[in-house]
CSV table of C-alpha atoms in Angstrom, one decimal:
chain,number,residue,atom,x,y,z
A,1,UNK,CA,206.2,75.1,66.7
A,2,UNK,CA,207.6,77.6,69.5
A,3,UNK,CA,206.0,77.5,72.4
A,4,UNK,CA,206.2,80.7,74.8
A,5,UNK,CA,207.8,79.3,78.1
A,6,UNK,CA,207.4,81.8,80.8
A,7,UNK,CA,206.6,78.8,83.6
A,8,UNK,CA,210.2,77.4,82.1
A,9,UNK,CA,211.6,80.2,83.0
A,10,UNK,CA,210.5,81.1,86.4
A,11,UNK,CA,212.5,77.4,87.6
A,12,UNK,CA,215.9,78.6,87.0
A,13,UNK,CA,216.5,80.9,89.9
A,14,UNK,CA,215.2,78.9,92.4
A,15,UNK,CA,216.4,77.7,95.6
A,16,UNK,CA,217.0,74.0,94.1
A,17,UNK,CA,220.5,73.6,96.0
A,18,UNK,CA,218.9,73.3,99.3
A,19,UNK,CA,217.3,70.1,97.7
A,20,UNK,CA,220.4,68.0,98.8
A,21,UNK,CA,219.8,68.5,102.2
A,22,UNK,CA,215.5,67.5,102.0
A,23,UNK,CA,215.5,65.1,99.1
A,24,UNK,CA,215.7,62.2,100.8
A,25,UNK,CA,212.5,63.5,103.1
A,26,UNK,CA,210.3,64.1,100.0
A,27,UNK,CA,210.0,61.3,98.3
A,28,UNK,CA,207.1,60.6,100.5
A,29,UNK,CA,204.9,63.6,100.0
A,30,UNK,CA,205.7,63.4,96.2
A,31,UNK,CA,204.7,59.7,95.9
A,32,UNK,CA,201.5,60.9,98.0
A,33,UNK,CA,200.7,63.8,95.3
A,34,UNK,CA,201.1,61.3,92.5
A,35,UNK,CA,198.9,59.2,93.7
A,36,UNK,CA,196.3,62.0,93.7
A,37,UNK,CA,196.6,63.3,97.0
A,38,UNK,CA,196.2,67.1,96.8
A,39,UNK,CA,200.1,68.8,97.1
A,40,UNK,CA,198.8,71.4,99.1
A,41,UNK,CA,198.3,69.6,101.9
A,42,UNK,CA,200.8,66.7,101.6
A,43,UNK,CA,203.4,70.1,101.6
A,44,UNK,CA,201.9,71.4,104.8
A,45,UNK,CA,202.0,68.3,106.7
A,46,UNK,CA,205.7,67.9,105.7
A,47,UNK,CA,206.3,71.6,106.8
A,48,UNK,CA,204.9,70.9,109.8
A,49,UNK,CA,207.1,67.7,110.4
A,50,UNK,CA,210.3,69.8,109.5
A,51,UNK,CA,209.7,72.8,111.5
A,52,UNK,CA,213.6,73.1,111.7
A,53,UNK,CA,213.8,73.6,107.7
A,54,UNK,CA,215.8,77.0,107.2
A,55,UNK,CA,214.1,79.4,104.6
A,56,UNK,CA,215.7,78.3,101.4
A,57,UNK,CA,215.1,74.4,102.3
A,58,UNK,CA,211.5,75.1,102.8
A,59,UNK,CA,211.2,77.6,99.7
A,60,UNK,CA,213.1,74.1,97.9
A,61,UNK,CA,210.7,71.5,99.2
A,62,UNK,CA,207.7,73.4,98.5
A,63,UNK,CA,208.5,74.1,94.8
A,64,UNK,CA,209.7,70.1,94.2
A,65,UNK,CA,206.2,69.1,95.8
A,66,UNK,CA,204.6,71.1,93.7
A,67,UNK,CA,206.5,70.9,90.4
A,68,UNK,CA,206.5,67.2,90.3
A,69,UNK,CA,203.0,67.0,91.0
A,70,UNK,CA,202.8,69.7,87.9
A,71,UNK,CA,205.0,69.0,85.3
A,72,UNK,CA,204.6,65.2,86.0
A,73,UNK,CA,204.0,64.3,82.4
A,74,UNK,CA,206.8,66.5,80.9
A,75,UNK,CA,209.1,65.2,83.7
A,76,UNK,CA,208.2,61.4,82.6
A,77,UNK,CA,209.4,62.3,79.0
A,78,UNK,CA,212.5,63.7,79.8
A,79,UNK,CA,213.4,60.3,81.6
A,80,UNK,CA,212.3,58.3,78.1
A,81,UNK,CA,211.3,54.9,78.6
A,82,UNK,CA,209.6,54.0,81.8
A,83,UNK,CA,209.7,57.6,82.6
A,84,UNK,CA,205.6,56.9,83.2
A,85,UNK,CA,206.4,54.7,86.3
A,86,UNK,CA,210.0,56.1,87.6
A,87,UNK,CA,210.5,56.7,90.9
A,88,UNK,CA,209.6,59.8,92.6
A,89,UNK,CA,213.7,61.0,93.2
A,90,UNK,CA,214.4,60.5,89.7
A,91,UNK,CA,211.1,63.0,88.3
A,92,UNK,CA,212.7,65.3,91.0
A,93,UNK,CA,216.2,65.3,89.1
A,94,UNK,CA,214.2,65.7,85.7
A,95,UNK,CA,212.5,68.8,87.2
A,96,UNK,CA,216.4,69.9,88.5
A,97,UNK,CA,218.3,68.9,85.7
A,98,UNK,CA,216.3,69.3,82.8
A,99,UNK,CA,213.2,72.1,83.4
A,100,UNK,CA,215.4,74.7,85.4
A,101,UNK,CA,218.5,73.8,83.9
A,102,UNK,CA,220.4,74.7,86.9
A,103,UNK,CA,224.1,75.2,86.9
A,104,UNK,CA,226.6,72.1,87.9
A,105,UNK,CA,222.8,69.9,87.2
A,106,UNK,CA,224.7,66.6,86.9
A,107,UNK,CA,226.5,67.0,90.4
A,108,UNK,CA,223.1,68.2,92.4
A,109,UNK,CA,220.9,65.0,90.3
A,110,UNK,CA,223.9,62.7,91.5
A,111,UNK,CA,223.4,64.2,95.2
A,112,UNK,CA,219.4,63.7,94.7
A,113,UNK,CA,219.6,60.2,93.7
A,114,UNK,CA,222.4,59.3,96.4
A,115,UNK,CA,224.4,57.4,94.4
A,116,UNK,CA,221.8,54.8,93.7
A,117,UNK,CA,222.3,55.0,90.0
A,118,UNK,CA,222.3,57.0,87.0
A,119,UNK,CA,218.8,58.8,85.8
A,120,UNK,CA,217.9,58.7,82.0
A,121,UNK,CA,217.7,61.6,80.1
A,122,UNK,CA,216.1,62.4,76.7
A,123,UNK,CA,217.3,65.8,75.2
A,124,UNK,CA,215.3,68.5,73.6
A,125,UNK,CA,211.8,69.5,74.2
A,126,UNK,CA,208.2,67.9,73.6
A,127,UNK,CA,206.6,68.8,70.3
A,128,UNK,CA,203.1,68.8,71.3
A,129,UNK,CA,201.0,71.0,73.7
A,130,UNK,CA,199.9,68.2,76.2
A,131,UNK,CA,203.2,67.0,77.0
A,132,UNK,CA,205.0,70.5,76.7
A,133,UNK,CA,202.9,71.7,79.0
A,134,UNK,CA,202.8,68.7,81.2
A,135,UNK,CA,198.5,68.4,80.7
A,136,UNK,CA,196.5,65.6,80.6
A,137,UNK,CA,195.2,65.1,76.7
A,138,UNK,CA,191.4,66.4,77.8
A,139,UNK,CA,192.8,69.6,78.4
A,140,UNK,CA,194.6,70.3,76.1
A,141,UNK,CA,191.9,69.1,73.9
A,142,UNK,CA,189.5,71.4,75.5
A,143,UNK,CA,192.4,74.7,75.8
A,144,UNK,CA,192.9,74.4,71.8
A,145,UNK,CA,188.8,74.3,71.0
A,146,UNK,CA,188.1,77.1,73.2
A,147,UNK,CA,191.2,79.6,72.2
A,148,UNK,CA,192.6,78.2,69.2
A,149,UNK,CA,195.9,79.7,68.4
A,150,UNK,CA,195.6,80.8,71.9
A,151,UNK,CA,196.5,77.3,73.4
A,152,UNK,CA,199.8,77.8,73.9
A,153,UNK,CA,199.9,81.3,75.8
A,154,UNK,CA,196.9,80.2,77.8
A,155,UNK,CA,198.7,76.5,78.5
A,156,UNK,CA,201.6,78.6,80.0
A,157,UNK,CA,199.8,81.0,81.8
A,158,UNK,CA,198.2,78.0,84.1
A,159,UNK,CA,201.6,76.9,84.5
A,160,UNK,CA,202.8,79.8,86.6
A,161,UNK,CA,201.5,80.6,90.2
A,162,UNK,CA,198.7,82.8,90.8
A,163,UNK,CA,199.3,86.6,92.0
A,164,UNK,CA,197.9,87.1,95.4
A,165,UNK,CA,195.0,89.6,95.2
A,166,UNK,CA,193.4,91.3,97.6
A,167,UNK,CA,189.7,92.7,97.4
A,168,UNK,CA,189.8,95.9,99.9
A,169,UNK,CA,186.9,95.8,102.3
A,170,UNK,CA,184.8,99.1,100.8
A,171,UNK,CA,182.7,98.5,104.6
A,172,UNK,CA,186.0,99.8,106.2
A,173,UNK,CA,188.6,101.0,104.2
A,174,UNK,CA,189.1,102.3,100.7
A,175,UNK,CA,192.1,100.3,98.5
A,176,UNK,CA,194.5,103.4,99.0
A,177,UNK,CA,194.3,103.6,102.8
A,178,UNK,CA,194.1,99.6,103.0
A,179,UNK,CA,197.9,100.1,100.3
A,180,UNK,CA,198.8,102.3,102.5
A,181,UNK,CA,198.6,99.9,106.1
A,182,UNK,CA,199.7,97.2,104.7
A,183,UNK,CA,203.0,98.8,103.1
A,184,UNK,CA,203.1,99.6,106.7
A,185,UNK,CA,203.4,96.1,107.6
A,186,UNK,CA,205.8,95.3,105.0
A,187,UNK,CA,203.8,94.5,102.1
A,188,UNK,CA,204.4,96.0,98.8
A,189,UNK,CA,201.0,96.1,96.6
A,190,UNK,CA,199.9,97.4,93.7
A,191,UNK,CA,196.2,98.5,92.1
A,192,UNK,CA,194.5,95.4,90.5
A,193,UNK,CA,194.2,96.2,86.5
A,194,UNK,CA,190.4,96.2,86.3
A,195,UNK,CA,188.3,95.5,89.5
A,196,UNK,CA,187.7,98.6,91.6
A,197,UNK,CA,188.9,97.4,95.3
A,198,UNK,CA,191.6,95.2,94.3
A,199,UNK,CA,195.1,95.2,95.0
A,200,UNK,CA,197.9,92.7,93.8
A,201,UNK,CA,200.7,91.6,96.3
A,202,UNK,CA,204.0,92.1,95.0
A,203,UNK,CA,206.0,90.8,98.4
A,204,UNK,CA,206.9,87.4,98.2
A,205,UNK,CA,205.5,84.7,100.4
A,206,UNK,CA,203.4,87.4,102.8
A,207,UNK,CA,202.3,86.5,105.7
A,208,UNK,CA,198.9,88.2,105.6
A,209,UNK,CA,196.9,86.8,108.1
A,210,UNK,CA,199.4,88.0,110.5
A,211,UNK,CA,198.5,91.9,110.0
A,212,UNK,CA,197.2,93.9,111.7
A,213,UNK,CA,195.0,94.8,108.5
A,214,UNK,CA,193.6,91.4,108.2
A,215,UNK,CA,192.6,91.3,112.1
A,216,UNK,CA,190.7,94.6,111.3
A,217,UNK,CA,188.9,93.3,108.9
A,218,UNK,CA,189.9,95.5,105.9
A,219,UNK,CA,190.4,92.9,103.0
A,220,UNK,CA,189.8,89.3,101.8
A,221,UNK,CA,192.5,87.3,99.6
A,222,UNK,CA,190.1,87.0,96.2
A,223,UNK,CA,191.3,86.8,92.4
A,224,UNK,CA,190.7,89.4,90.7
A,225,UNK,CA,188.2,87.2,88.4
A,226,UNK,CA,186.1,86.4,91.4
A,227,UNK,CA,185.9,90.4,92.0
A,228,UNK,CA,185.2,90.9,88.1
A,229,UNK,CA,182.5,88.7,88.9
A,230,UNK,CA,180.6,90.3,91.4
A,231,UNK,CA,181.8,93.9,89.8
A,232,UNK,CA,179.2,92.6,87.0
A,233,UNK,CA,176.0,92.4,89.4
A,234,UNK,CA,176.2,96.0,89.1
A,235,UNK,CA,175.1,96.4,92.8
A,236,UNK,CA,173.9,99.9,93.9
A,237,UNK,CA,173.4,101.7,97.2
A,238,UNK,CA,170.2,100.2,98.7
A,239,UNK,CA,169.9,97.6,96.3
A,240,UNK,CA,168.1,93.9,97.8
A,241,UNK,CA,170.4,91.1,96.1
A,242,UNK,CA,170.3,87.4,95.9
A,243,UNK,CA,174.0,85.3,95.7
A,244,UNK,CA,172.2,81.8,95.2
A,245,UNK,CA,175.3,80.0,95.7
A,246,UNK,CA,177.3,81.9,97.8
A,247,UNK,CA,179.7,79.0,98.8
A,248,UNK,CA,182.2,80.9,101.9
A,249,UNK,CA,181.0,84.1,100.6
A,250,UNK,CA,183.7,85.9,98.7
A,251,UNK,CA,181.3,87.9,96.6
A,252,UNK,CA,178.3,88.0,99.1
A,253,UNK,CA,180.7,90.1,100.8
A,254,UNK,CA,181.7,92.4,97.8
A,255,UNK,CA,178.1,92.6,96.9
A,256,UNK,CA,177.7,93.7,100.5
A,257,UNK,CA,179.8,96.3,100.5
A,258,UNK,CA,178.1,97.4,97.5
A,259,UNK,CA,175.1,97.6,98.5
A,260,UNK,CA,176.2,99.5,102.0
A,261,UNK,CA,174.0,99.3,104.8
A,262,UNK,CA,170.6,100.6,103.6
A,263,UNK,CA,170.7,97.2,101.5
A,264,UNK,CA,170.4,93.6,101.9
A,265,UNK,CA,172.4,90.7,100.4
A,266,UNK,CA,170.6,87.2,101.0
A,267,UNK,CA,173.2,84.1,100.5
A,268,UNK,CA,172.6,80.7,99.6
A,269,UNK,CA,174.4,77.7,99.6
A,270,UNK,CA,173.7,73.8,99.4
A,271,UNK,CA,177.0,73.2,101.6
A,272,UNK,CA,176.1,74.1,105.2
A,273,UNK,CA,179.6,74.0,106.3
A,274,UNK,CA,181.0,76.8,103.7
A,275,UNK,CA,177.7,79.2,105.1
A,276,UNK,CA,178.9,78.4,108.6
A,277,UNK,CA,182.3,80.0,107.3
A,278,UNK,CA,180.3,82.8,105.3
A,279,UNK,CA,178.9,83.7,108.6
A,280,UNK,CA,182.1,84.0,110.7
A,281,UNK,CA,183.8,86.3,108.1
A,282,UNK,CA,180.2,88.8,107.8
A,283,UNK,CA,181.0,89.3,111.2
A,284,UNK,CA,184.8,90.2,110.8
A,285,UNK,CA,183.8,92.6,108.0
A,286,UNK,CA,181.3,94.4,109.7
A,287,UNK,CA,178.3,93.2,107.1
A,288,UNK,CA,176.0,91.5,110.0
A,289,UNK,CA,173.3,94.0,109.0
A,290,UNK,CA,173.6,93.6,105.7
A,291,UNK,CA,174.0,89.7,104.4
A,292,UNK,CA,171.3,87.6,105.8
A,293,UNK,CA,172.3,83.5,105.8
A,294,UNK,CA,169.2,81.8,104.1
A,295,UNK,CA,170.3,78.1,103.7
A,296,UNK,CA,169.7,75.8,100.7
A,297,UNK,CA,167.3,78.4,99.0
A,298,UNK,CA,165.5,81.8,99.8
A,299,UNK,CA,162.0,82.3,100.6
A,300,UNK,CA,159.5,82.1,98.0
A,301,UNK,CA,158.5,85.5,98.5
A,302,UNK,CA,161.6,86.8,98.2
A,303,UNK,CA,162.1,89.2,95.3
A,304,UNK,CA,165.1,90.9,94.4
A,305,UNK,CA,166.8,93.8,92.5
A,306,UNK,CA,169.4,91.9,91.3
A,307,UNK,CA,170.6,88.0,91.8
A,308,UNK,CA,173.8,86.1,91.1
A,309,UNK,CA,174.2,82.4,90.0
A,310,UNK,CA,177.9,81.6,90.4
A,311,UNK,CA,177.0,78.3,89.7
A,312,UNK,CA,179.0,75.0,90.4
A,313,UNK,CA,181.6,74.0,87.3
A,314,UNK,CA,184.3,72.7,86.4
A,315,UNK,CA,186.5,74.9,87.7
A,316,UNK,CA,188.9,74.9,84.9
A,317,UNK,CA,189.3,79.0,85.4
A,318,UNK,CA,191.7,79.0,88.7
A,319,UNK,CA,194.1,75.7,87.3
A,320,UNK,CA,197.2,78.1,88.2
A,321,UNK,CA,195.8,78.1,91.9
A,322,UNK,CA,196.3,74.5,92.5
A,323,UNK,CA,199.3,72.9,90.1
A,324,UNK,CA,198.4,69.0,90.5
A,325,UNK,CA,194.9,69.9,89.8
A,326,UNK,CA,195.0,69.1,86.5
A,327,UNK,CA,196.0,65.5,87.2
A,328,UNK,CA,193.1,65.1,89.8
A,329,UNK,CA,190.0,66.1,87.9
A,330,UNK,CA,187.6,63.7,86.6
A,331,UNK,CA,186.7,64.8,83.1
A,332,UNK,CA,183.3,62.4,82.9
A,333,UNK,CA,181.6,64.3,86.2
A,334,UNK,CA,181.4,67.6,83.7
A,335,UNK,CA,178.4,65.9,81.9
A,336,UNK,CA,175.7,66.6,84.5
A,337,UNK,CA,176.7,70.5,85.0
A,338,UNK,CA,175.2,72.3,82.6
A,339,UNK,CA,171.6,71.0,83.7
A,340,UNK,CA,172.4,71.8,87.1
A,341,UNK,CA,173.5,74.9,86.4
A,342,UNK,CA,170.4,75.8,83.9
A,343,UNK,CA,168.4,74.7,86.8
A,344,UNK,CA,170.0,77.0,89.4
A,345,UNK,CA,169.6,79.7,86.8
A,346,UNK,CA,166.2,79.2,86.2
A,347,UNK,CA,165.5,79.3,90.3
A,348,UNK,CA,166.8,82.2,90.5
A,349,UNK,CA,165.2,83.9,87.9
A,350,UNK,CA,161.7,83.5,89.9
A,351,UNK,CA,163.0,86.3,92.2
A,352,UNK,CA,164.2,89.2,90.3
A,353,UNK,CA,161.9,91.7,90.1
A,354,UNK,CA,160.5,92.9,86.6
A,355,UNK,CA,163.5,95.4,85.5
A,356,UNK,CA,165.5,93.9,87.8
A,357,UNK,CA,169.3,92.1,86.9
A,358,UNK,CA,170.2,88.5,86.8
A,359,UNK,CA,173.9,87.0,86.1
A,360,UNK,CA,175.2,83.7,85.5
A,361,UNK,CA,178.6,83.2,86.5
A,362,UNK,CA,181.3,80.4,86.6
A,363,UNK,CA,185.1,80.1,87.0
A,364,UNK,CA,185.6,77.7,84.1
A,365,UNK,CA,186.3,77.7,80.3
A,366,UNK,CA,184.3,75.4,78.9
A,367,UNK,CA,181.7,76.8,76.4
A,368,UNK,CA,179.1,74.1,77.4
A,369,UNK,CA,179.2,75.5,80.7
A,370,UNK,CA,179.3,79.3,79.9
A,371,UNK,CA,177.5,80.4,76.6
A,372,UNK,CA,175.8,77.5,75.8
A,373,UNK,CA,174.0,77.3,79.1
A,374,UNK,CA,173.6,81.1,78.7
A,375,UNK,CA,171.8,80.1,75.4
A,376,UNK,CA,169.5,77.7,76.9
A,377,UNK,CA,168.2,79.8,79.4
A,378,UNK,CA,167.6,82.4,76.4
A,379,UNK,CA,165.2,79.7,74.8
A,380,UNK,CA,163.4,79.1,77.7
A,381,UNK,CA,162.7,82.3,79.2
A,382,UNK,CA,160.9,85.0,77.4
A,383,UNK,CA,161.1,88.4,79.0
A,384,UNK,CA,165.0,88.3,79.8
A,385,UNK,CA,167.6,90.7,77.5
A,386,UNK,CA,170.8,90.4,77.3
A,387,UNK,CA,172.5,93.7,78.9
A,388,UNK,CA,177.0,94.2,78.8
A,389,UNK,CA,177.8,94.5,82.8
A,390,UNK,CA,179.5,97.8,83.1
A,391,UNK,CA,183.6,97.0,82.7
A,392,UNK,CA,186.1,97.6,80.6
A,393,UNK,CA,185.4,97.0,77.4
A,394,UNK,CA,188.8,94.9,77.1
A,395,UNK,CA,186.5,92.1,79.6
A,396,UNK,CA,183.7,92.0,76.8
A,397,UNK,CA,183.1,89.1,74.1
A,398,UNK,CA,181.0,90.8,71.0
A,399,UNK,CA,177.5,89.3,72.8
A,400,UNK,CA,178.5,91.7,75.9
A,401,UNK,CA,179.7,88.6,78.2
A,402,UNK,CA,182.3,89.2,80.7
A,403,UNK,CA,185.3,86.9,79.9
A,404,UNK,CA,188.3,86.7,81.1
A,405,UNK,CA,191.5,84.9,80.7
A,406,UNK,CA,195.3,84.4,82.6
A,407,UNK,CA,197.3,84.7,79.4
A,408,UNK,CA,195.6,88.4,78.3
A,409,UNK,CA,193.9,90.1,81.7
A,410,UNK,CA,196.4,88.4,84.2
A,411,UNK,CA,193.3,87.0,86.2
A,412,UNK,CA,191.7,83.2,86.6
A,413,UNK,CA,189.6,82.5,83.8
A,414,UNK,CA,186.2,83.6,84.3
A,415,UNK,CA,183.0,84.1,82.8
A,416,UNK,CA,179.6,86.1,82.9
A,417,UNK,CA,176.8,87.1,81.5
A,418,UNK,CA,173.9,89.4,82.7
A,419,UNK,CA,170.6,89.7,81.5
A,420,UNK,CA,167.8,92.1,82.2
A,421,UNK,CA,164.0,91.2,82.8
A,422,UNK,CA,161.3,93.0,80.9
């Protein structure tokens, strides 16, 4: 079977002769990530150590950190037997030499290893999806149930880096004039395919919290998933709205700019620390007046027009955001999710008002997390339809849930459902 290589292909061009001059330095942060420590940090601490990296030696490091750490099983095959326990230098040359395929390979793996040896090599491709695509067998299991045919285009797509997106700040700016300054500053964007204030960064490696735009408050780095999400609260002028588990408060502050200042948005969140964080960046968008910081829950009282569950999950959806994530999640702690999230549900069901809106929301793929706790939640609560949030069609599954997918909208996989109550 052909599989559609698009993360293959990205390798090629890169930077990978400036690995001669780092390699030696990198078998430390790459041991590190295989032995589960996240590559985003172990990358940044190594930056930080080599401050006196040129460009195209950083640019190198950074991708062997991170495509060891990704294509760890696929490397481990190329190298044939005992590729599951060779040493970190020789799944760097695999990555070189055999995924990016790059020009004078055997010279540049001889350089990497420092004469210490040949490395093995197996020729050809993988034949199946897992090691293909360099996943662990769960999720590729899980990839195959939930999009069938699908698999492969969707295995790719979390392969290959996330666009940055930006969610203008509607409190402040419009996503023109907030194109418009930041082209200013040297960044090229264009308009986000289906949320309203979004714009997608097309200028490599920006340095966006160095604008002047960013200072000002004008936008927030958010997928355009995430933005899809709050997009389906539907949030008016004026409207009162409840984010239950508003986490740093990405979406408390879309909803808040939907709402404008004659409304109210009150956040949530178990995790004290991330609402610390939620209330530093209200203040830096100008939404002080209109997010109020409840804590773990709201008051009883409290009743609502509308009210958002973006419960916790799996968080299968962003896998393209963090490329040794795959390797670092524990399949067996899914079990207990979708009762906590059919709890968290149910809570905040209590404070809609009668025609009021209610979503459940989640950044994963799993259907025991998404419709099936949708379903449950149908069962147990009379009173509640099912309404389609107000996107484009091209979002919509045939029950009117919001779902969305890397391989065919571009975005973190994401899904939603909205119901209405009597």
């Amino acid at each position: 079977m052909a599989f559609p290589a698009a993360s293959l292909a990205r390798l090629a061009p890169l930077p990978w002769k400036a690995l001669e001059r780092v390699a030696a330095d990198l078998d430390a942060p790459i041991s590190a990530v295989l032995d589960g420590r996240a590559a985003e940090r172990e990358l940044d601490r190594f930056l930080r150590a080599r401050r006196d990296l040129a460009r195209d030696e950083r640019a190198a490091a950074a991708e062997a950190i991170f495509g060891v750490g990704l294509w760890r099983r696929r490397l481990a095959w190329h190298l044939g037997a005992g590729g599951a326990h060779a040493p970190p230098r020789h799944l760097l040359v695999a990555l070189v030499r055999d995924l990016a395929g790059v020009e004078d390979a055997e010279r540049l793996a001889a350089a990497l290893v420092d004469a210490r040896g040949s490395v093995p090599r197996r020729a050809g491709a993988p034949e199946d999806l897992a090691t293909f695509y360099s996943l662990p067998d769960w999720l590729a299991e899980t990839l195959v149930r939930e999009v069938g045919d699908d698999a492969p285009a969707l295995a790719d797509a979390l392969c290959l880096p996330g666009p940055v997106f930006l969610r203008a700040n509607l409190l402040r700016t419009s996503r023109d004039a907030l194109a418009e300054r930041l082209a200013a500053e040297g960044i090229a964007t264009s308009a986000g395919r289906f949320a309203p204030a979004c714009l997608r960064v097309s200028t490599p490696r920006p340095n966006l919290v160095g604008t002047r735009a960013w200072r000002d408050g004008l936008f927030e780095a958010q997928d355009e998933g995430s933005q899809l999400l709050g997009s389906a609260v539907g949030a008016r002028p004026g409207d009162t709205v409840l984010d239950l588990c508003a986490g740093a408060g990405g979406k408390t502050l879309q909803l808040a700019a939907d709402v404008g200042s004659s409304g109210r948005v009150h956040a949530c969140d178990l995790d004290a620390a991330r609402l610390a964080r939620l209330a530093t960046r209200t203040r830096n968008a100008g939404a002080t007046e209109i997010v109020r910081v409840e804590g773990v829950g709201p008051p009883a009282s409290l009743r609502v027009d509308r009210a958002i569950v973006d419960a916790p999950c799996s968080e299968l959806g962003p896998l393209r955001r963090g490329p040794d994530l795959r390797f670092r999640i524990d399949a067996a702690s899914f079990r207990e999710l979708p009762r906590i999230q059919l709890e968290l549900l149910s809570r905040a069901a209590q404070h809609v008002k009668t025609g009021g809106t209610l979503v459940y929301a989640t950044c994963t793929l799993r259907r025991e997390e998404n419709e099936e706790v949708a379903s449950a939640f149908e069962r147990d609560h009379v009173g509640w339809r099912r309404v389609a949030p107000e996107l484009d069609p091209l979002l919509l599954d045939d029950r009117g849930a919001l779902r969305a997918w890397p391989h065919a909208h571009g975005t973190d996989a994401v899904f939603a459902v909205a119901w209405r109550r009597g």
